[in-house]
mmCIF file of C-alpha atoms and ligand atoms in Angstrom:
data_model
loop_
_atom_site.group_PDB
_atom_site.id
_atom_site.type_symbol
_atom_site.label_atom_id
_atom_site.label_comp_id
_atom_site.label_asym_id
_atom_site.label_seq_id
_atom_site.Cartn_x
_atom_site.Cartn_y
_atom_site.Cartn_z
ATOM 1 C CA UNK A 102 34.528 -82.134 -58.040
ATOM 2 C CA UNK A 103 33.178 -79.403 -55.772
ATOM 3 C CA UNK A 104 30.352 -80.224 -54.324
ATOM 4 C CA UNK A 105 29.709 -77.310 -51.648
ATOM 5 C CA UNK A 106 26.110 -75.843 -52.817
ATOM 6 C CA UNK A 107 25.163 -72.321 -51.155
ATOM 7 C CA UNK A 108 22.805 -73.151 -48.587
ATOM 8 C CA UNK A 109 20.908 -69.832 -49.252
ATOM 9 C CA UNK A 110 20.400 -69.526 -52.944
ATOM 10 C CA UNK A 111 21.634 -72.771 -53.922
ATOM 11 C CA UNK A 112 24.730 -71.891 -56.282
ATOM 12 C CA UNK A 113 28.229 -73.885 -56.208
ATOM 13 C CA UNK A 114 30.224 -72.022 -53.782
ATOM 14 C CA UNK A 115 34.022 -71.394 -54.920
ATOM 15 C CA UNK A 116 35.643 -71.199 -51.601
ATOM 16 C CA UNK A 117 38.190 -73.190 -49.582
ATOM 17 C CA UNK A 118 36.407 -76.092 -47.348
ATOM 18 C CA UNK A 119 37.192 -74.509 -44.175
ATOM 19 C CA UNK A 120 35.637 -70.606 -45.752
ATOM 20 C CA UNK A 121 32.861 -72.379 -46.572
ATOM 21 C CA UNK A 122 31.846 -74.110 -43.455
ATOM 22 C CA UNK A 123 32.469 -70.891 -41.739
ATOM 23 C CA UNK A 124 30.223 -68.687 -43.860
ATOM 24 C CA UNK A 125 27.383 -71.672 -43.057
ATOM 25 C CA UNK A 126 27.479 -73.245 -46.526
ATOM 26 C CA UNK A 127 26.961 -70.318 -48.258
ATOM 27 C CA UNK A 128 28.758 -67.616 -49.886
ATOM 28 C CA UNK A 129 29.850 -65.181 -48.276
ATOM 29 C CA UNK A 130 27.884 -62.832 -49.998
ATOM 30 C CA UNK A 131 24.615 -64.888 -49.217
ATOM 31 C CA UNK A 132 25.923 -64.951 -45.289
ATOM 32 C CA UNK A 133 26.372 -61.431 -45.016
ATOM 33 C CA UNK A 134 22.766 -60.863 -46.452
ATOM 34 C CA UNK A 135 21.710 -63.406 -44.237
ATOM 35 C CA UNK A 136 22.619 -63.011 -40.957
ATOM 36 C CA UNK A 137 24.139 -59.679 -41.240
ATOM 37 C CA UNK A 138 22.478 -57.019 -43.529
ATOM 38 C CA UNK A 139 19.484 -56.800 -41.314
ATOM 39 C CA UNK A 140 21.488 -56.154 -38.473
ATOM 40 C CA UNK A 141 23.519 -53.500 -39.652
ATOM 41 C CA UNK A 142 20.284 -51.286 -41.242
ATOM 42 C CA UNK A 143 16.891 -53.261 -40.440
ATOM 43 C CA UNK A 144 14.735 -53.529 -43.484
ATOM 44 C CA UNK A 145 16.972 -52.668 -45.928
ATOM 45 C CA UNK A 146 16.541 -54.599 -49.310
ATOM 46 C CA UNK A 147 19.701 -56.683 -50.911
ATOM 47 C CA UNK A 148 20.739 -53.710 -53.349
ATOM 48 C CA UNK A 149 21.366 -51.172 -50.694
ATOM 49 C CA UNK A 150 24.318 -50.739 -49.136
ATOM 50 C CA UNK A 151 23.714 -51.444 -45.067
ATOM 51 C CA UNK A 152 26.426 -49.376 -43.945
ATOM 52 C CA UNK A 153 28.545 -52.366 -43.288
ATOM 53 C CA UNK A 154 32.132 -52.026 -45.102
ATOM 54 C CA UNK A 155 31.876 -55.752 -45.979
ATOM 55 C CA UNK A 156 28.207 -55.093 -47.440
ATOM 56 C CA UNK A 157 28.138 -56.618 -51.158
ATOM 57 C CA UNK A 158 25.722 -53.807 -52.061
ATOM 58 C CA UNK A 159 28.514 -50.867 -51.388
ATOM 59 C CA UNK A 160 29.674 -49.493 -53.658
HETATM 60 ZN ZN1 ZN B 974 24.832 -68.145 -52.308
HETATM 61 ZN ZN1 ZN B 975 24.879 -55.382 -46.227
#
């Protein structure tokens, strides 16, 4: 039925239609890491946090 595939690592995404063409096909995980993560703390790798409150890495 769903048939909204992550455009970043390629995963079903579980989100409404309308969440998911906001986060660019992805989840919002993979959005955040993808066009925000670097912004926030430049360089930093995918299991630390960037500072961001939304950051999936934070604990
Ligand atoms: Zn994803
Ligand atoms: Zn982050």
């Amino acid at each position: 039925m769903s048939d909204q595939i992550c455009q970043r690592c390629g995963e079903t995404v579980e989100l409404s239609r309308e969440d998911y063409e906001i986060f660019e096909r992805m989840h919002f995980e993979c959005f955040h890491f993808a066009f925000e993560h670097d912004l926030h703390k430049p360089g930093a790798a995918e299991d630390e946090d960037c500072g961001d409150p939304v950051c999936p890495a934070g604990a």
